[in-house]
């Protein structure tokens, strides 16, 4: 399938210095001197609604006291895929443990109306060929993803031992028995030889610390805990008819709000959308999956497609490379290829980057023009325009978000001048000096992504050898071997964005990490090893290598509008002049995804667990 290029304005029409200045001013307007501290943990009235699962009734069960080979913390994609790879490696004596009532992670908790995956589903849903499943469309609905996750858990028999509605409260390495002592809020005492930390990235709802938030007498909830009893409708049929007489406000215009706002605008009596920074929103082409196209797919197609997405979204296309993904994520490279094919390919990296830079401004200009074309009120349209570089924020696509503002019951409230909502009162909220009375405040304010690790993980105690806390151990940055293990924390593995190769398809990153971790656990068990951990030399060498080969994107990050992508615009240098490592994507491996996978494959092929100290006592 040939993918169309979009109509970006010509370079001659773009005044880059003026735009740079505009971007700088808009950024300055939004940088909050409080940085991370502008958000609060979901406590007090919120803690109940955060901890209680509205979707699945809690079942009583006896506390478990046992020895087991492995515990996988989490049942979202990363925990699920770690489980799949453990099973494939022949390790069966393990449990997934999750706070939720089922597998699914974000796709379990997030059930807000309009929820879809923003990425190409043919890449994002893993194991499609093995599972014999094809998503019904490119941008898949949340409930279809949840159902698919459950079918994978079923296929690999992960339900058998999984513990749901269980929060791990402590993890302590016991050197006497060479096991992790895992304690939970259900009174369990599990002694696990290995622990896999697949505890998620977008799991803890983040709330703005708005003065007076607890004064408000109306209804409040975070979008990750959508209350259909209040709004009417259901997850699979979100007709929010109970909002017909309600005045509703939603805080945020990120990826979640973009999807929820059209339904709210359709059903609420009044809707106020409280925006600090506009998103970039393209149209969403999302027809049903074409069975004729499916028939053309050859074995291995999914890996090929993911590799294409990686080149399109993160690396670069080569001459002749097709764009198989054809959406907003790949547009920048797609447009460049089209122009290079006409005018000749750049002969140096500098020339390439110069073209890329200009295309970035042209693409963002196209997206701003899209707002003008769709939003009738000129002032509202102006406020909805994004003024920053492409990828400063997650690009979205939606066909109804902008036109929702043409409805008489929908008002955009721009709160950028006060760096967020000024305050809440008993009756509503105050913005730009005016009080708005509402019945319900919804928080589409995101998740704890770059806050301190203990806050993000929500586990009070994690102690490795000699009682050292992982939170102190990593206080000045990650220290790992391959981003998956850390010295002093034997038999503990980390899935997520720490110090390794990252793929544009997050599930691919998690899956490959799960595969590598399963290999080490299997090897250790078959050798009768009781502990494995990186040697100091191997770990130091890896950290050095990652930092020496890192691609420095700090200038781009520091020029971006604040968000969790750039640590809320906080300075990335601490008081000692040292770089902080709070980027959303941790410390990404500079030589790239393919180079990292090659390294890991070669490491496994050698078969000697190089760089790991293997204990058998
Ligand atoms: P985000 O963190 O992306 O957005 C939070 C929103 O809340 C921002 O618009 C932010 O404004 C706003 N906000 C925060 N504090 C205040 C305040 N005090 N006053 C006014 N506005 C405020 O959260 P989302 O839940 O939208 O998305 C989180 C992530 O979840 C996504 O980036 C994505 O990774 C994932 N996601 C994925 C989806 C998918 O389809 N795969 C769908 C939805 C989410 P500001 O930008 O100014 O900080």
XYZ file of C-alpha atoms and ligand atoms in Angstrom:
665
model
C 0.000 0.000 0.000
C 1.423 3.376 -0.996
C 1.132 5.958 1.703
C 0.159 9.526 0.819
C 2.376 12.428 1.772
C 0.595 15.287 3.488
C 0.242 18.845 2.420
C 2.787 20.632 4.562
C 3.306 24.302 3.690
C 6.429 25.037 1.635
C 9.604 25.985 3.490
C 9.501 29.469 1.952
C 6.290 30.214 3.861
C 7.812 29.362 7.245
C 9.593 31.983 9.320
C 11.726 29.745 11.494
C 13.376 32.417 13.700
C 9.945 33.897 14.475
C 8.576 30.460 15.287
C 11.563 29.667 17.499
C 10.898 32.820 19.453
C 7.189 32.007 19.710
C 8.012 28.472 20.931
C 10.377 29.919 23.544
C 7.766 32.358 24.832
C 5.057 29.707 25.002
C 7.417 27.418 26.894
C 8.335 30.131 29.392
C 4.658 30.721 30.014
C 4.228 27.123 31.077
C 7.358 26.185 33.026
C 6.189 25.797 36.589
C 8.940 26.634 39.112
C 7.495 23.909 41.345
C 8.428 21.288 38.712
C 7.420 17.839 39.942
C 6.108 19.324 43.180
C 3.112 20.792 41.376
C 1.556 17.312 41.600
C 0.311 15.426 44.646
C -0.054 11.751 45.383
C -3.610 10.458 45.201
C -4.220 10.692 48.932
C -7.047 11.547 51.314
C -10.398 11.358 49.538
C -8.622 10.144 46.416
C -6.710 7.256 47.956
C -9.892 5.231 48.353
C -10.948 5.731 44.774
C -7.432 4.993 43.551
C -6.953 1.793 45.530
C -10.437 0.344 45.217
C -11.060 -1.565 42.018
C -14.398 -0.521 40.503
C -14.289 -3.247 37.849
C -13.924 -6.583 39.646
C -15.278 -7.568 43.065
C -12.623 -8.402 45.629
C -12.487 -12.100 46.527
C -11.470 -13.216 49.990
C -8.530 -15.602 50.001
C -6.109 -17.081 52.509
C -2.658 -15.564 52.828
C -0.022 -17.478 50.915
C 3.177 -18.624 52.582
C 5.469 -20.412 50.156
C 8.786 -20.819 48.363
C 8.556 -20.193 44.621
C 10.969 -19.813 41.718
C 9.851 -16.368 40.614
C 7.441 -13.553 41.255
C 6.573 -11.141 38.454
C 5.322 -7.840 39.816
C 2.632 -6.657 37.468
C 0.114 -8.038 35.024
C 0.186 -5.272 32.423
C 1.962 -5.745 29.126
C 5.416 -5.979 30.682
C 4.382 -8.489 33.370
C 2.298 -10.481 30.924
C 5.130 -10.707 28.397
C 7.658 -11.600 31.093
C 5.260 -14.415 32.036
C 4.926 -15.540 28.416
C 8.709 -15.704 27.985
C 9.220 -17.526 31.279
C 6.710 -20.132 30.121
C 8.413 -20.377 26.739
C 11.758 -20.873 28.473
C 10.242 -23.736 30.494
C 10.010 -21.882 33.825
C 6.549 -22.546 35.239
C 6.791 -22.089 38.995
C 6.083 -18.343 39.138
C 3.257 -15.953 39.868
C 2.217 -12.612 38.436
C 1.033 -10.305 41.203
C -1.070 -7.245 40.455
C -3.082 -4.612 42.271
C -5.797 -4.924 39.615
C -8.469 -7.622 39.418
C -7.099 -9.060 36.160
C -4.292 -8.867 33.643
C -4.289 -5.720 31.505
C -2.401 -2.977 33.363
C -3.321 0.384 31.825
C -5.838 -1.399 29.626
C -7.496 -2.799 32.737
C -7.740 0.452 34.679
C -8.366 2.919 31.865
C -11.928 2.517 30.636
C -12.797 6.096 29.814
C -15.102 6.712 26.823
C -13.298 6.828 23.498
C -10.254 4.898 24.702
C -8.137 3.595 21.838
C -4.484 2.875 21.311
C -2.815 5.841 19.594
C -0.256 3.617 17.913
C -0.554 1.258 14.998
C -2.292 -1.794 16.492
C -0.655 -4.144 13.977
C 2.631 -3.283 15.714
C 1.431 -2.563 19.245
C -0.403 -5.826 19.907
C 2.362 -8.394 20.350
C 2.383 -12.041 19.243
C -0.241 -11.507 16.522
C 1.070 -14.251 14.268
C 1.536 -16.723 17.090
C -1.905 -15.966 18.522
C -3.560 -16.064 15.087
C -5.251 -12.756 15.861
C -5.740 -9.675 13.719
C -6.941 -6.410 15.295
C -10.303 -5.233 13.912
C -8.752 -1.866 12.968
C -5.460 0.032 13.087
C -6.208 2.153 16.195
C -7.689 -0.517 18.418
C -10.401 0.127 21.030
C -9.359 -0.261 24.655
C -11.754 -3.137 25.320
C -10.439 -5.115 22.349
C -6.902 -4.698 23.686
C -8.018 -5.797 27.137
C -9.747 -8.868 25.680
C -6.637 -9.707 23.657
C -4.426 -9.428 26.738
C -6.711 -11.845 28.549
C -6.567 -14.276 25.656
C -2.752 -14.262 25.830
C -2.866 -14.867 29.593
C -5.234 -17.759 28.930
C -3.149 -19.260 26.150
C -0.012 -19.262 28.286
C -1.871 -20.419 31.375
C -0.883 -17.391 33.422
C -4.180 -17.212 35.316
C -3.450 -20.429 37.173
C -1.064 -18.853 39.667
C -1.730 -15.120 39.266
C -2.579 -13.162 42.403
C -4.874 -10.211 41.712
C -6.079 -7.475 44.021
C -2.758 -7.847 45.736
C -0.339 -5.011 46.359
C 3.265 -5.831 47.108
C 4.244 -3.857 50.186
C 7.823 -5.005 50.640
C 10.661 -6.783 48.894
C 13.694 -7.786 50.946
C 16.614 -9.880 49.809
C 17.458 -12.518 52.423
C 21.076 -13.515 51.886
C 20.678 -16.421 54.337
C 18.227 -18.239 52.071
C 19.180 -16.459 48.815
C 15.616 -15.459 48.149
C 13.463 -12.365 48.026
C 10.950 -12.081 50.832
C 7.846 -10.668 49.208
C 5.137 -9.279 51.490
C 1.740 -8.029 50.352
C -1.338 -6.224 51.622
C -3.096 -9.622 51.709
C -0.720 -10.976 54.360
C 1.255 -13.161 51.927
C 4.823 -14.159 52.726
C 6.353 -15.415 49.537
C 10.000 -16.415 49.330
C 10.883 -16.001 45.680
C 14.208 -16.995 44.186
C 13.775 -14.381 41.451
C 11.786 -11.192 41.240
C 10.861 -9.447 37.986
C 9.897 -5.799 38.404
C 7.311 -5.315 35.678
C 5.348 -2.885 37.771
C 4.522 -0.359 35.099
C 5.058 3.133 33.918
C 1.625 4.719 33.786
C 0.080 3.054 36.799
C -0.114 5.749 39.480
C -2.564 8.536 38.686
C -1.079 12.026 39.050
C -3.107 14.880 40.485
C -2.356 18.587 40.253
C -1.928 20.144 43.704
C -4.650 22.724 43.054
C -5.289 24.908 46.106
C -8.727 24.134 47.551
C -9.011 20.786 45.743
C -10.497 19.249 48.902
C -13.001 22.073 49.351
C -14.936 21.023 46.287
C -18.241 19.372 47.261
C -19.061 17.900 43.855
C -17.911 14.676 42.230
C -14.245 14.154 41.294
C -12.436 11.275 39.638
C -9.323 10.534 37.631
C -9.873 9.257 34.096
C -8.038 6.033 35.005
C -10.912 5.340 37.421
C -13.828 6.337 35.216
C -17.121 6.200 37.136
C -19.857 5.000 34.775
C -22.304 4.832 37.683
C -22.042 8.604 37.746
C -21.823 9.344 34.020
C -24.125 6.646 32.738
C -23.198 4.214 29.982
C -20.612 1.498 30.234
C -17.114 0.678 29.093
C -18.278 -1.055 25.940
C -21.239 1.244 25.367
C -20.282 4.708 26.634
C -23.574 6.553 26.303
C -23.052 9.028 29.119
C -26.742 9.848 29.486
C -26.573 10.656 33.188
C -24.504 13.734 32.312
C -27.457 15.373 30.538
C -28.108 17.632 33.524
C -24.482 17.920 34.695
C -21.897 20.672 34.380
C -18.607 18.904 33.893
C -14.995 20.067 33.753
C -12.011 18.052 32.619
C -8.439 19.018 33.471
C -5.900 18.269 30.808
C -5.631 18.057 27.038
C -3.158 15.160 26.749
C -3.690 11.846 24.943
C -6.428 10.762 27.380
C -8.471 13.964 27.331
C -8.322 14.137 23.531
C -10.151 10.820 23.393
C -12.645 11.494 26.224
C -13.662 15.063 25.337
C -15.817 14.222 22.263
C -18.076 11.926 24.349
C -18.271 14.453 27.158
C -19.160 17.209 24.706
C -21.866 15.009 23.258
C -23.579 14.155 26.553
C -22.815 16.778 29.216
C -25.092 19.748 29.786
C -22.010 21.976 30.022
C -18.418 20.969 29.401
C -15.372 23.014 30.368
C -12.059 21.756 28.989
C -9.257 23.173 31.102
C -6.189 23.416 28.931
C -2.664 24.405 29.865
C -0.796 23.103 26.803
C -2.521 22.111 23.564
C -1.745 18.729 22.022
C -0.824 18.145 18.391
C -3.797 16.408 16.827
C -3.977 15.027 13.338
C -6.911 13.312 11.670
C -7.320 9.612 12.437
C -7.826 7.297 9.487
C -9.144 4.121 11.015
C -11.153 1.871 8.694
C -11.812 -1.785 9.540
C -8.897 -4.109 8.805
C -9.017 -5.068 5.143
C -9.255 -8.880 4.771
C -7.652 -8.638 1.312
C -4.609 -6.941 2.837
C -4.453 -9.620 5.545
C -4.328 -12.307 2.847
C -1.195 -10.717 1.385
C 0.772 -10.927 4.640
C 3.673 -13.380 4.730
C 5.049 -15.059 7.865
C 7.291 -12.622 9.736
C 5.217 -9.632 8.619
C 4.728 -8.286 12.117
C 8.446 -8.096 12.931
C 9.004 -6.450 9.561
C 6.290 -3.896 10.283
C 7.697 -3.097 13.724
C 11.164 -2.645 12.226
C 9.662 -0.286 9.647
C 7.914 1.689 12.407
C 11.190 1.902 14.326
C 12.983 3.336 11.285
C 10.122 5.716 10.540
C 9.537 7.050 14.040
C 12.947 6.922 15.719
C 15.739 6.178 13.271
C 15.688 7.276 9.642
C 14.354 5.865 6.409
C 16.790 4.789 3.747
C 16.180 5.464 0.026
C 13.427 3.163 -1.207
C 12.071 2.449 2.292
C 8.276 2.325 2.205
C 6.247 3.779 5.078
C 4.063 0.880 6.195
C 2.561 2.782 9.116
C 1.248 5.934 7.420
C 0.177 8.033 10.363
C 1.228 11.081 12.347
C 4.086 9.206 14.028
C 5.817 8.564 10.716
C 4.861 11.663 8.791
C 8.039 13.628 9.305
C 10.285 10.950 7.819
C 7.728 10.095 5.130
C 7.617 13.694 3.919
C 11.404 13.895 3.900
C 11.699 10.746 1.798
C 9.183 12.104 -0.716
C 11.180 15.310 -1.088
C 14.587 13.596 -1.168
C 13.334 11.228 -3.859
C 12.522 14.301 -5.971
C 15.445 16.570 -5.201
C 18.196 14.133 -4.235
C 19.205 12.576 -0.925
C 21.434 14.511 1.488
C 25.106 13.720 1.306
C 25.970 14.404 4.960
C 24.274 13.970 8.362
C 24.367 17.768 8.789
C 22.478 18.278 5.534
C 19.944 15.632 6.559
C 19.408 17.234 9.972
C 18.980 20.675 8.436
C 16.172 19.344 6.188
C 14.645 17.517 9.124
C 14.647 20.664 11.207
C 12.765 22.615 8.547
C 10.286 19.760 8.020
C 9.563 19.797 11.761
C 8.397 23.436 11.555
C 6.410 22.775 8.372
C 4.665 19.777 9.882
C 3.702 21.675 13.031
C 2.430 24.525 10.870
C 0.205 22.072 8.973
C -1.236 20.881 12.267
C -1.913 24.457 13.372
C -3.667 25.140 10.049
C -5.820 22.089 10.732
C -7.133 23.798 13.879
C -8.154 26.874 11.880
C -9.940 24.699 9.362
C -12.015 22.893 12.007
C -12.685 25.293 14.875
C -15.210 28.032 14.167
C -14.447 30.434 17.015
C -11.188 32.217 16.143
C -10.112 32.821 19.743
C -10.699 29.178 20.649
C -8.828 28.063 17.544
C -5.865 30.247 18.446
C -5.744 28.804 21.958
C -5.835 25.227 20.642
C -2.712 25.638 18.487
C 0.431 23.834 19.595
C 3.592 25.954 19.648
C 6.500 23.555 20.093
C 8.633 21.117 18.144
C 7.149 17.870 16.890
C 7.459 15.104 19.538
C 7.816 17.549 22.439
C 4.506 15.999 23.372
C 2.974 12.733 22.332
C 1.325 13.273 18.911
C -2.377 12.428 18.893
C -4.963 11.836 16.220
C -8.703 12.293 16.568
C -11.475 13.252 14.190
C -13.880 14.792 16.703
C -11.827 16.645 19.299
C -11.573 20.007 17.512
C -15.138 20.055 16.202
C -16.422 19.400 19.736
C -15.524 23.043 20.461
C -18.098 24.148 17.869
C -20.878 22.874 20.140
C -22.685 25.529 22.186
C -22.313 23.562 25.459
C -18.514 23.255 25.209
C -16.035 25.880 26.404
C -12.272 25.827 26.259
C -10.792 27.433 29.359
C -7.175 28.373 28.748
C -5.316 28.211 32.075
C -1.807 28.665 30.675
C -1.419 32.199 32.062
C -1.676 30.848 35.614
C 0.296 27.658 34.885
C -2.773 25.579 35.638
C -6.119 25.942 37.347
C -5.879 28.711 39.958
C -7.929 27.062 42.670
C -10.992 25.024 43.436
C -13.860 26.116 45.620
C -16.843 24.416 47.214
C -18.812 24.914 44.013
C -16.296 24.598 41.226
C -13.036 26.040 40.008
C -11.479 29.438 39.424
C -9.693 30.256 36.200
C -8.453 33.659 35.056
C -10.172 35.241 38.054
C -13.618 33.791 37.279
C -15.422 31.105 39.299
C -17.126 28.378 37.285
C -19.768 26.292 39.042
C -19.656 22.620 38.147
C -21.055 19.284 39.305
C -18.060 17.158 38.427
C -14.326 17.608 37.950
C -12.514 14.930 35.967
C -8.751 14.682 36.089
C -7.101 13.693 32.815
C -3.902 14.882 34.429
C -1.728 11.904 33.628
C 0.432 9.549 35.641
C 3.505 9.574 37.833
C 6.155 9.030 35.178
C 9.176 11.071 36.187
C 8.640 11.627 39.911
C 10.877 9.965 42.506
C 11.050 6.204 42.091
C 9.415 5.345 45.432
C 6.429 7.494 44.531
C 6.219 5.995 41.064
C 6.498 2.407 42.240
C 4.395 2.819 45.377
C 6.247 0.000 47.190
C 7.440 1.095 50.586
C 10.481 -1.153 51.020
C 12.776 -2.609 48.400
C 16.001 -3.726 50.018
C 18.805 -5.614 48.375
C 21.880 -7.043 50.043
C 22.809 -5.460 53.421
C 19.454 -3.700 53.565
C 20.364 -1.174 50.856
C 17.251 0.482 49.438
C 16.953 0.584 45.653
C 15.599 4.101 46.041
C 18.890 5.259 47.608
C 20.954 3.047 45.338
C 19.586 4.765 42.227
C 19.094 8.222 43.730
C 21.816 9.695 41.484
C 20.941 7.728 38.367
C 20.520 4.165 37.221
C 23.373 1.705 37.705
C 22.612 -1.454 35.773
C 23.901 -4.186 33.546
C 21.983 -3.962 30.246
C 19.277 -1.952 32.006
C 17.832 -5.119 33.530
C 19.884 -5.984 36.651
C 21.740 -4.027 39.304
C 24.633 -4.991 41.576
C 23.593 -5.443 45.198
C 20.146 -6.621 44.104
C 20.724 -10.287 43.262
C 18.069 -12.165 41.306
C 16.110 -8.987 40.701
C 15.226 -7.906 37.163
C 13.814 -4.670 35.810
C 11.504 -4.310 32.818
C 11.010 -0.782 31.514
C 13.006 2.237 30.455
C 16.268 2.236 32.390
C 19.525 1.822 30.459
C 19.062 -0.056 27.220
C 17.618 -0.166 23.751
C 14.088 1.109 23.357
C 11.723 0.374 20.515
C 9.078 2.714 19.110
C 6.649 -0.105 19.920
C 6.711 -0.207 23.729
C 5.408 -3.764 23.882
C 8.355 -4.856 21.725
C 10.760 -3.309 24.242
C 9.046 -5.139 27.088
C 8.854 -8.400 25.195
C 12.553 -8.478 24.345
C 13.453 -7.615 27.925
C 11.167 -10.398 29.136
C 12.855 -12.811 26.756
C 16.334 -11.877 28.011
C 15.325 -12.073 31.659
C 13.628 -15.448 31.130
C 16.833 -16.725 29.531
C 18.908 -15.734 32.590
C 16.407 -17.221 35.054
C 16.208 -20.457 33.100
C 20.022 -20.710 32.894
C 20.407 -19.988 36.601
C 17.796 -22.590 37.552
C 19.291 -25.247 35.291
C 22.757 -24.637 36.709
C 21.366 -24.968 40.245
C 22.444 -21.381 40.931
C 20.935 -19.666 43.933
C 21.972 -16.154 42.958
C 22.997 -14.110 39.930
C 23.999 -10.481 39.923
C 26.233 -8.234 37.858
C 29.886 -7.953 38.826
C 30.933 -4.421 39.697
C 33.287 -4.321 36.703
C 30.632 -5.459 34.219
C 28.097 -2.987 35.556
C 30.559 -0.088 35.578
C 31.608 -0.924 32.036
C 27.973 -0.970 30.868
C 27.077 2.326 32.528
C 30.222 3.896 31.038
C 29.450 2.500 27.595
C 25.830 3.744 27.698
C 26.914 7.231 28.744
C 29.808 7.419 26.283
C 27.626 6.407 23.349
C 24.536 8.365 24.395
C 22.979 10.724 21.880
C 22.645 14.045 23.610
C 19.087 15.244 23.145
C 19.157 17.540 26.160
C 18.995 20.714 24.082
C 15.854 19.503 22.312
C 14.360 18.420 25.653
C 15.219 21.652 27.385
C 13.637 23.691 24.611
C 10.426 21.667 24.698
C 7.260 22.750 26.404
C 7.134 21.115 29.863
C 5.640 17.656 30.277
C 6.640 14.287 31.625
C 8.682 13.848 28.425
C 11.197 16.379 29.791
C 10.741 16.070 33.522
C 8.207 18.927 33.595
C 10.835 21.304 32.256
C 12.889 21.023 35.461
C 16.589 21.644 35.056
C 18.398 18.456 34.178
C 21.504 19.398 36.125
C 21.609 19.027 39.916
C 23.311 21.358 42.410
C 26.651 19.559 41.871
C 26.489 20.116 38.134
C 25.697 16.423 37.539
C 23.105 15.386 34.967
C 19.909 13.923 36.375
C 18.452 10.866 34.726
C 14.759 11.384 35.004
C 13.946 11.314 31.341
C 10.772 9.477 30.549
C 12.786 7.001 28.510
C 15.622 6.638 31.030
C 19.031 6.393 29.392
C 18.385 5.133 25.926
C 21.125 3.134 24.194
C 22.715 5.545 21.692
C 23.759 3.011 19.024
C 20.096 2.094 18.710
C 17.615 -0.714 19.049
C 19.112 -3.117 16.507
C 22.604 -2.713 17.950
C 21.260 -3.421 21.430
C 19.387 -6.536 20.303
C 22.474 -7.809 18.487
C 24.516 -7.311 21.638
C 21.969 -9.168 23.760
C 21.703 -12.018 21.243
C 25.492 -12.409 21.134
C 25.606 -12.312 24.922
C 23.038 -15.106 25.167
C 24.685 -17.111 22.386
C 27.971 -17.171 24.322
C 26.053 -18.982 27.036
C 28.383 -18.116 29.938
C 26.308 -15.364 31.628
C 29.223 -13.033 31.066
C 29.479 -10.257 33.646
C 27.200 -12.017 36.117
C 28.439 -13.478 39.384
C 26.732 -16.843 39.774
C 26.378 -18.139 43.342
C 25.589 -21.766 44.171
C 25.713 -21.799 47.989
P -0.587 13.550 30.097
O 0.426 13.606 31.178
O -0.165 13.339 28.726
O -1.499 14.841 30.119
C -1.896 15.439 31.316
C -2.663 16.674 30.988
O -3.049 17.298 32.203
C -1.812 17.681 30.228
O -2.613 18.286 29.263
C -1.406 18.656 31.324
O -1.087 19.937 30.871
C -2.665 18.674 32.139
N -2.465 19.223 33.471
C -1.707 18.727 34.460
N -1.769 19.535 35.525
C -2.579 20.570 35.201
C -3.036 21.710 35.877
N -2.639 21.992 37.115
N -3.882 22.536 35.247
C -4.274 22.272 33.982
N -3.863 21.214 33.276
C -3.027 20.365 33.886
O -1.645 12.417 30.572
P -2.595 11.500 29.687
O -3.386 10.682 30.637
O -3.313 12.293 28.689
O -1.599 10.583 28.922
C -0.562 9.943 29.617
C 0.116 8.964 28.729
O -0.696 7.800 28.686
C 0.254 9.345 27.274
O 1.272 10.196 26.951
C 0.430 7.998 26.675
O 1.733 7.532 26.855
C -0.543 7.214 27.470
N -1.809 7.170 26.747
C -1.799 6.395 25.663
C -2.895 6.290 24.929
C -2.830 5.431 23.756
O -3.625 5.555 22.933
N -1.905 4.521 23.615
C -4.133 7.008 25.232
C -4.046 7.799 26.423
C -2.906 7.874 27.138
P 0.430 20.269 30.421
O 0.608 19.591 29.109
O 0.484 21.730 30.354
O 1.327 19.706 31.488
